[in-house]
Coordinates of C-alpha atoms and ligand atoms in Angstrom, one line a residue:
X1 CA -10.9 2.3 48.9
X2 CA -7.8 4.9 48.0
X3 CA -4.2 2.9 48.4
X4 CA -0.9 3.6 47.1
X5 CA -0.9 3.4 43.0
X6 CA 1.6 1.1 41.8
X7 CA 2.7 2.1 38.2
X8 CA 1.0 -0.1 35.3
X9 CA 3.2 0.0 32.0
X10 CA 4.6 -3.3 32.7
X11 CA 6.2 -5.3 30.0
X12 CA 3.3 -7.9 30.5
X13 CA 0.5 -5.8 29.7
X14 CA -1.5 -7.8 27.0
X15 CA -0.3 -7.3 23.3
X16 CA -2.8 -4.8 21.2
X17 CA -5.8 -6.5 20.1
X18 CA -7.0 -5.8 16.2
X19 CA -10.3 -5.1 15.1
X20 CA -8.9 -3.2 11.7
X21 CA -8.6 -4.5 8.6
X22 CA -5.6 -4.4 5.8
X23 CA -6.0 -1.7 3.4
X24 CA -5.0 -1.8 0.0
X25 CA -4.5 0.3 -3.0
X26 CA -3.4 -0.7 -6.6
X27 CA -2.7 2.1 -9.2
X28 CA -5.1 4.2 -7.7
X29 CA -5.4 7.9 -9.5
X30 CA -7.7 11.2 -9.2
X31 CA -7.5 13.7 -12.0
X32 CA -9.7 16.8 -11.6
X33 CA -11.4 18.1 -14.2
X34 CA -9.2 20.8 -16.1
X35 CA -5.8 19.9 -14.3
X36 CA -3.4 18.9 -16.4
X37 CA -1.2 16.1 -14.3
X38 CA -3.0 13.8 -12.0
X39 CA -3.8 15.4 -8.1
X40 CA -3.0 11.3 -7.6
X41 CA -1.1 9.5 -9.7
X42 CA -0.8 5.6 -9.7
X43 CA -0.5 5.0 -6.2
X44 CA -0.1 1.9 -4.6
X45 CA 0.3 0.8 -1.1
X46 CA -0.8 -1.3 1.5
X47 CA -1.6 -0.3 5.1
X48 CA -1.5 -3.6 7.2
X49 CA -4.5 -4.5 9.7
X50 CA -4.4 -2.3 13.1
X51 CA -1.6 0.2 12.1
X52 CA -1.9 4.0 12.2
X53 CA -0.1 5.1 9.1
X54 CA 0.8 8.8 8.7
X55 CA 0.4 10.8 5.4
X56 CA 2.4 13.7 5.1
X57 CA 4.0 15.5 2.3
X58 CA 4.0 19.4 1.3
X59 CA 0.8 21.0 0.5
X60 CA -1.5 20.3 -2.3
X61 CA 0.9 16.9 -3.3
X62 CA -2.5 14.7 -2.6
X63 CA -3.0 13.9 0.8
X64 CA -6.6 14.6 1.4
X65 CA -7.3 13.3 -1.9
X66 CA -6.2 10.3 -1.1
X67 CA -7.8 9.8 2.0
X68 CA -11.1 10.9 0.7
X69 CA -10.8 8.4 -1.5
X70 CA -10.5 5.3 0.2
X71 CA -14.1 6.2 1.7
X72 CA -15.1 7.2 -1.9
X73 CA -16.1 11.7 -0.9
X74 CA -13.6 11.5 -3.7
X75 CA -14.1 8.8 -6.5
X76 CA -11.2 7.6 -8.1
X77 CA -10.5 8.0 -11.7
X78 CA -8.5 4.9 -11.8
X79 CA -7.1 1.9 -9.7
X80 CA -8.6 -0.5 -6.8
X81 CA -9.0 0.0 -3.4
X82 CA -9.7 -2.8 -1.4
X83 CA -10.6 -2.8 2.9
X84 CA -10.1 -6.5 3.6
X85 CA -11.0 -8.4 0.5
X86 CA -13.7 -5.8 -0.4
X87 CA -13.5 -3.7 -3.3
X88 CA -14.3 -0.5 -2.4
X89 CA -14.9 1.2 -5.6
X90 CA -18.0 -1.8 -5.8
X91 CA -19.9 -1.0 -2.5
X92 CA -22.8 1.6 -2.5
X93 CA -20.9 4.8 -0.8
X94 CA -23.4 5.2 1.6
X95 CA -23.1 1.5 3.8
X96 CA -19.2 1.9 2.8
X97 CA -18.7 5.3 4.6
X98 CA -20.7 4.2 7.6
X99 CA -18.2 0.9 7.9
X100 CA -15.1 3.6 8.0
X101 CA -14.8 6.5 11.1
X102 CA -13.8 9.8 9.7
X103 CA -12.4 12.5 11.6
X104 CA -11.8 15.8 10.5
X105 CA -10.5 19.0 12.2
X106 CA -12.6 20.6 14.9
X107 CA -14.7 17.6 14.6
X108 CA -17.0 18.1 12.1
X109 CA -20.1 18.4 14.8
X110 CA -23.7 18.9 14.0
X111 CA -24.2 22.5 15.5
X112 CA -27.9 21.7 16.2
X113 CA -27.6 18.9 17.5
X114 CA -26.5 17.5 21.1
X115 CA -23.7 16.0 22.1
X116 CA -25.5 12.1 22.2
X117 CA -27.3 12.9 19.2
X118 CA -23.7 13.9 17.1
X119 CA -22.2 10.6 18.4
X120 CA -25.3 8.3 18.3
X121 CA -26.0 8.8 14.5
X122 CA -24.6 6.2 12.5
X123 CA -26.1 3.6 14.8
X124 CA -29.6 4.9 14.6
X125 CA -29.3 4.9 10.8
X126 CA -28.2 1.7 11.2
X127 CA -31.0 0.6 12.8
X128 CA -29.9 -0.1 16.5
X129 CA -32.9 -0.1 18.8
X130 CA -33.0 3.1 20.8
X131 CA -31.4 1.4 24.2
X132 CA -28.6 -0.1 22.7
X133 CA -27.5 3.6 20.7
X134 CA -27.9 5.2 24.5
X135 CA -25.1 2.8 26.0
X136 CA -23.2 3.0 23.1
X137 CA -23.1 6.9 23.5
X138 CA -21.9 6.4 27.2
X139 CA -19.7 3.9 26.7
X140 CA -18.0 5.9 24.0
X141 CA -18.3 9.1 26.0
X142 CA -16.5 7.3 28.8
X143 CA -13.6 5.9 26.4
X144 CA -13.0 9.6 25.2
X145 CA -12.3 10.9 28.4
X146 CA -15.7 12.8 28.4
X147 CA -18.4 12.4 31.7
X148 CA -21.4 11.1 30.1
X149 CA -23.3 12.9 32.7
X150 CA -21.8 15.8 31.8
X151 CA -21.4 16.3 28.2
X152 CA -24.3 13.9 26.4
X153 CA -26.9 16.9 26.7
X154 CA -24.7 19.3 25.7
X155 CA -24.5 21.4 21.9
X156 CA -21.2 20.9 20.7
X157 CA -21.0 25.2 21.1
X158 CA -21.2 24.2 24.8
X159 CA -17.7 22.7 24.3
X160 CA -13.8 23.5 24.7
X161 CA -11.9 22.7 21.0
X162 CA -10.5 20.1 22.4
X163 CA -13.7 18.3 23.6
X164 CA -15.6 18.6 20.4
X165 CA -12.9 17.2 18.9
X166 CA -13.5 14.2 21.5
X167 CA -16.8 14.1 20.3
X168 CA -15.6 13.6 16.9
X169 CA -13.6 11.0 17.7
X170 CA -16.5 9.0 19.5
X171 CA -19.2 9.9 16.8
X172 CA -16.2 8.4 14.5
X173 CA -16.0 5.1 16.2
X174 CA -19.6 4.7 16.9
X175 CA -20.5 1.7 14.9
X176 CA -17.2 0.3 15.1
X177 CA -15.7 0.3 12.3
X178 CA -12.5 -1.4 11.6
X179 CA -11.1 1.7 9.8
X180 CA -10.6 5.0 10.9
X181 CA -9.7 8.0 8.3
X182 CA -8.4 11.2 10.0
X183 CA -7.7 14.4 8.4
X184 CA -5.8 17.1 10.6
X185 CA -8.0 16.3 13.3
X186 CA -5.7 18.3 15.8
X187 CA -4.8 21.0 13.7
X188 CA -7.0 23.3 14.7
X189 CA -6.6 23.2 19.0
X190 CA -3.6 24.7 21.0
X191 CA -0.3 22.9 21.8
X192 CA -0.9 21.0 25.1
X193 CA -4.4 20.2 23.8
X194 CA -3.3 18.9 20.9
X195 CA -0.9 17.0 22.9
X196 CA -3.5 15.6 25.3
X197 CA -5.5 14.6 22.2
X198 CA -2.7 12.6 20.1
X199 CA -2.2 10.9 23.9
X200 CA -5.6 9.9 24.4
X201 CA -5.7 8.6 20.3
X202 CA -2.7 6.6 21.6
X203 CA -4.5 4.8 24.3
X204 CA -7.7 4.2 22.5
X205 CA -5.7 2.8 20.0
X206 CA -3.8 0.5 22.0
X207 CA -7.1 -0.5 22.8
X208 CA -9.1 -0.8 20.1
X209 CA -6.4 -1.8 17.2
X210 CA -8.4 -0.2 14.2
X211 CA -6.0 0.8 11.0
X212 CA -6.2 4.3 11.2
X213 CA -5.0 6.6 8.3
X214 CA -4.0 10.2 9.7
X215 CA -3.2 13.1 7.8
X216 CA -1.2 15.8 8.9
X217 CA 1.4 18.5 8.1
X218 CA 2.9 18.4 11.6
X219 CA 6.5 15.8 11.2
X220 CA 6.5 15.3 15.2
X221 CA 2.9 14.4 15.0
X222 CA 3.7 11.9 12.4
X223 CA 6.7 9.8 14.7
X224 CA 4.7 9.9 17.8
X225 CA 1.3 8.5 16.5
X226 CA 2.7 6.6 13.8
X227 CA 3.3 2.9 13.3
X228 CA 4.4 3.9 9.8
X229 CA 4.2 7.1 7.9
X230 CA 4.2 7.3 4.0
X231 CA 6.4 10.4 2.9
X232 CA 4.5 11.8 -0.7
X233 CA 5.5 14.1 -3.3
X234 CA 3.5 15.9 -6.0
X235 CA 1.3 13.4 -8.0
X236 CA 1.0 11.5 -3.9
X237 CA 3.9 10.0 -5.3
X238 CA 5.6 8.0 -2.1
X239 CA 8.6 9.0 -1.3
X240 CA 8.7 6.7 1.6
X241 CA 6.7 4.6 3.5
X242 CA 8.3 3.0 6.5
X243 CA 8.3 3.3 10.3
X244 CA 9.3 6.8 11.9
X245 CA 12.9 4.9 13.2
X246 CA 14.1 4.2 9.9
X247 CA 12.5 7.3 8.6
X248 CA 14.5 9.5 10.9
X249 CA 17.8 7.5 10.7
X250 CA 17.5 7.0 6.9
X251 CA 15.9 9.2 4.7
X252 CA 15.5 7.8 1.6
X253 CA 16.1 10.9 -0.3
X254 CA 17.2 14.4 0.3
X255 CA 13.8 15.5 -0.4
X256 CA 13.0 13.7 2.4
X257 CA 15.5 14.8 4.7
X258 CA 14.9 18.5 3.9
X259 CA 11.0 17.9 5.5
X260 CA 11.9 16.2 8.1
X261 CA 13.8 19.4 8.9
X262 CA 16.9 20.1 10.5
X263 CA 16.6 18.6 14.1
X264 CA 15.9 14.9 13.3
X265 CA 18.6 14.3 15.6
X266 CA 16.9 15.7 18.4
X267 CA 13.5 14.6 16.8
X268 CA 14.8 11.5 17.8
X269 CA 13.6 12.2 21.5
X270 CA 9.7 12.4 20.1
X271 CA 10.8 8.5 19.7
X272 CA 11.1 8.1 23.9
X273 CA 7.9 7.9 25.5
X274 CA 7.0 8.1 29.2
X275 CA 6.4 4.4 29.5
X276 CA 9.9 3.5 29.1
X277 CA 10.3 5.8 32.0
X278 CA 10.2 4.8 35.8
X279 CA 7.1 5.7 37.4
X280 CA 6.5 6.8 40.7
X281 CA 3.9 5.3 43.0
X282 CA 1.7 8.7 44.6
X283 CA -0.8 8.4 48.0
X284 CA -4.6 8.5 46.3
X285 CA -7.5 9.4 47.7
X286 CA -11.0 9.8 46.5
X287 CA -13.3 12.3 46.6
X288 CA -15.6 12.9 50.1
X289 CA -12.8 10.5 51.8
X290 CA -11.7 11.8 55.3
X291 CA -9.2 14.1 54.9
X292 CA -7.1 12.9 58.4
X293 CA -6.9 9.7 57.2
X294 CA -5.4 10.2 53.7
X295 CA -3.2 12.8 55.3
X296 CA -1.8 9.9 57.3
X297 CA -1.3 7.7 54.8
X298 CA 0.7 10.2 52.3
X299 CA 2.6 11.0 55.3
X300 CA 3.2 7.5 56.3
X301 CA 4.3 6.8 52.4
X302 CA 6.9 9.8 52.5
X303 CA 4.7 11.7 49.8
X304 CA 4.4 15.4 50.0
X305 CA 1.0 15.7 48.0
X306 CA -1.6 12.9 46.9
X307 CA -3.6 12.8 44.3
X308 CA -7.3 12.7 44.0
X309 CA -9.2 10.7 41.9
X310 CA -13.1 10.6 41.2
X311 CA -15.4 8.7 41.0
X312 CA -14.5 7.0 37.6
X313 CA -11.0 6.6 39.1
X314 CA -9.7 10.0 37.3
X315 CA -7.1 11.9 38.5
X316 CA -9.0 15.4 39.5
X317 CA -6.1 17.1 41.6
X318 CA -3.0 16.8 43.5
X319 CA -2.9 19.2 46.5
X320 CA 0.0 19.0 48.8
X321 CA -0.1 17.6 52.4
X322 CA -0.3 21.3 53.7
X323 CA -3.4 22.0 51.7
X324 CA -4.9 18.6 52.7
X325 CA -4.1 19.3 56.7
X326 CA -6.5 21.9 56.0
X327 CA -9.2 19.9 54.7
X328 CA -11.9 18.2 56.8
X329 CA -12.7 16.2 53.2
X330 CA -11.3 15.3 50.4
X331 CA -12.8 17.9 47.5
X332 CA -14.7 17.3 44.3
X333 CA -12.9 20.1 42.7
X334 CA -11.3 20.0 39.0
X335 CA -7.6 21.3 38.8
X336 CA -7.9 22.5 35.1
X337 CA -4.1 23.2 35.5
X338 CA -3.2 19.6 36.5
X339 CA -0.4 18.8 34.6
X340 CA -1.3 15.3 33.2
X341 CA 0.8 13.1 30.6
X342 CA -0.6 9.6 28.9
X343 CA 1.8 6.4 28.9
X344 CA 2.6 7.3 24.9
X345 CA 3.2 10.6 25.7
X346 CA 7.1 11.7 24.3
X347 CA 9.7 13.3 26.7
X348 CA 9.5 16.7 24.8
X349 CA 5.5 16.5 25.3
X350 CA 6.1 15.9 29.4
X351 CA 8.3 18.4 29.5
X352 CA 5.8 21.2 27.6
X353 CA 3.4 20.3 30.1
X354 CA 5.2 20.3 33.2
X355 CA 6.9 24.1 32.2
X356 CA 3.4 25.4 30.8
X357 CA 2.4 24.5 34.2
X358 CA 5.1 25.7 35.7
X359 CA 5.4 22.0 37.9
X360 CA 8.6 20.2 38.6
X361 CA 6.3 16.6 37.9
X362 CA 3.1 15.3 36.3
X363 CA 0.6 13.0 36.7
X364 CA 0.7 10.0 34.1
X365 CA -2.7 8.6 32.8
X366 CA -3.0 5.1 31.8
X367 CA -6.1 2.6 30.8
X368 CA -8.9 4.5 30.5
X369 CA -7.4 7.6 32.0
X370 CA -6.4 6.5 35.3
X371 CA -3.5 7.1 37.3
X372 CA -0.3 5.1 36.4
X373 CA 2.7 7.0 38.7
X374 CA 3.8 10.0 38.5
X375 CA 6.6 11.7 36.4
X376 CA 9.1 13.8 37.6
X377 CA 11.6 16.3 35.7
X378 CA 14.6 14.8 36.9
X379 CA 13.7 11.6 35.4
X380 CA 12.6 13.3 32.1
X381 CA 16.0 15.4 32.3
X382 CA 18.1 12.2 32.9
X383 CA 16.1 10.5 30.2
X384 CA 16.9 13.3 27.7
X385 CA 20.3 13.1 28.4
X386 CA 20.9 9.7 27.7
X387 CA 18.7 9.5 25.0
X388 CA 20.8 12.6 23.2
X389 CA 24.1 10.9 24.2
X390 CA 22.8 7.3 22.7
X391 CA 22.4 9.4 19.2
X392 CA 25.1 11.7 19.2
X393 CA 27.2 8.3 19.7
Ligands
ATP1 N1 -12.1 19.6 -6.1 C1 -11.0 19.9 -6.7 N2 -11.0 20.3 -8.0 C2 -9.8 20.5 -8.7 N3 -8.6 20.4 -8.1 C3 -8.5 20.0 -6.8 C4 -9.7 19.7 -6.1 N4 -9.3 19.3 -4.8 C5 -8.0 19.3 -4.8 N5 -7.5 19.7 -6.0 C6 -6.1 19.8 -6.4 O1 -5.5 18.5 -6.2 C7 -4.2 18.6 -5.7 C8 -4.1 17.8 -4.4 O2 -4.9 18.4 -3.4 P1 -5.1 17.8 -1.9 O3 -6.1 18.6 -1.2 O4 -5.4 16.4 -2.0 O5 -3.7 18.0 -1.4 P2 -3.1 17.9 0.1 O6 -1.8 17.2 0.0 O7 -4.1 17.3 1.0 O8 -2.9 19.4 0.5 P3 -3.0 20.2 1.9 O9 -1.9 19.6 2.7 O10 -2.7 21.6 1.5 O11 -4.4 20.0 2.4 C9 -3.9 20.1 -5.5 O12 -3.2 20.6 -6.6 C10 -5.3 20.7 -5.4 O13 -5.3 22.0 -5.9

């Protein structure tokens, strides 16, 4: 039955678990045919077990190169790269790629192919037995935020940007691999979705613990999903490679302060994150309950709207007591214009969301998408203040 939500990003919550392995890379260098310095030259580096570490760096200084190296679409001229205590450069391609999730932007979906089929593939060519790939397609559907019911029949053209990226995510984690390589996966969606996708990385994450390399161009991206971000120059030569806090109070050169950009003082808010916020608890009720009797109990809480969840304990809506008074039952019906934040969400995220929705709150998701409080603008406001007055002094 429906009660009153307490909030859940308690400081006990378990600490993340880690099914990744350490990544490691010794003097490891790409030159293309006719070019006449290196696209990547000597790097080394070492990504630690269950970290997402960020590469940026200006266009064309080696990023993707890189990347596509350490699951060998690119094969290195020079230098080792070792997952665990593995050399990479010695596997066969094939089983190595299939032991490491890639994601790249707009998913990289099989047009032809359903929804299940896109995400079920690398365990049928690994040989699963076909009941064991259907629950892994569901379960993976489900930790992606996308209704097996609903989506597992459908072509990926069937599906919102945002959703296929989803997909791409789950096809990329299907086997479970301990490593996960993402290029731009978000660079392609709008701003809120975008937003809504970095959030729901965040909690899978927190769940899962792979090591997770991430391209992108976008800086802001780069603080909030990062547990580290490497700063390259031409040749992938690092600049820097340390965690977005030291990054933004110390650049270690000017080159690197001139990308960060002028606001890394205020970029310092993409650092505060909704779960260091108080939450407030919200009247629930679930879909087909009586609508009387979760009219009474928002009332009897002091709350001027509830929230409805279905039946996967998802937040689905939040009409107000008025609306409800109105209602014999509590509806099925989607709000696409719910204006929903994750616990890793930042304060300038929660805000975009609340003014594209033009709502003074927002619903905060957490495990597995369900509700953890609500958010309120005066509380993101006061946050922001303090946060810009910790920095400015
Ligand atoms: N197949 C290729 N053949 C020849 N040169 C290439 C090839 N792929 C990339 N390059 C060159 O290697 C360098 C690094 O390219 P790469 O795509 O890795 O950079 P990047 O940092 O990912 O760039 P962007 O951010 O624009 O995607 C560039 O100078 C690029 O032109």
């Amino acid at each position: 039955m429906s009660e009153t939500t307490t909030p859940t990003n308690d400081p006990t919550t378990p600490a993340r678990q880690v099914s990744g392995v350490s990544i490691r890379l010794d003097g490891v260098t790409k030159r293309y045919p006719g070019q006449d310095r290196p696209a990547v030259d000597e790097v080394s580096l070492e990504i630690p077990a269950g970290e997402t570490v960020m590469f940026v760096g200006p266009s064309g200084c080696g990023k993707t190169t890189l990347l596509k190296m350490l699951n060998r679409l690119i094969e290195p001229t020079g230098g080792t790269i070792h997952l665990g205590d593995e050399d990479v450069t010695r596997q066969d391609p094939d089983q190595l790629r299939r032991r490491i999730g890639y994601v790249i932007q707009a998913g990289g979906l099989f047009p032809h192919m359903t929804v299940g089929t896109n995400v079920g593939m690398v365990p049928r060519m690994l040989g699963w037995d076909k009941e064991r790939v259907t629950a892994r397609i569901d379960e993976l559907l489900d930790l992606v935020g996308l209704d097996p019911e609903v989506y597992r029949d459908r072509y990926p053209k069937e599906l919102s940007g945002g959703q296929q990226q989803r997909v791409g995510v789950a096809r990329a984690l299907a086997a479970d691999p301990p490593v996960l390589l993402m290029d731009e996966p978000f660079g392609a969606v709008d701003p809120i979705t975008r937003q809504r996708l970095q959030d729901e990385l965040l909690r899978i994450q927190e769940e899962l613990g792979k090591t997770i390399v991430f391209v992108t161009h976008d800086f802001d991206e780069a603080v909030k999903l990062g547990d580290k971000i490497v700063v390259f120059d031409v040749g992938a030569r690092v600049v820097q490679y340390d965690t977005p806090e030291a990054i933004l109070a110390d650049p270690a050169e000017e080159y690197v302060a001139d990308f960060i950009g002028a606001g890394a003082t205020l970029k310092q808010l993409t650092l505060t994150r909704v779960n260091s916020l108080e939450l407030r608890p919200v009247t629930t009720a679930s879909v087909g309950d009586d609508a009387a009797e979760a009219l009474a109990r928002a009332r009897a809480a002091g709350d001027e709207y509830l929230v409805v969840l279905d039946r996967r304990g998802r937040p689905i809506s939040w009409p107000t007591t008025a609306e409800v008074s109105r209602m014999q039952q509590i509806p099925a019906t989607v709000d696409e214009k719910l204006p929903v934040v994750g616990l890793g969400s930042t304060l300038n995220d929660a805000l975009d969301t609340m003014l594209a929705a033009s709502q003074g709150g927002a619903v905060v998701l957490g495990r597995r998408d369900g509700l953890a409080g609500i958010v309120s603008i005066e509380t993101i406001m006061a946050a922001i203040q303090r946060a810009r007055s910790e920095v400015a002094g």
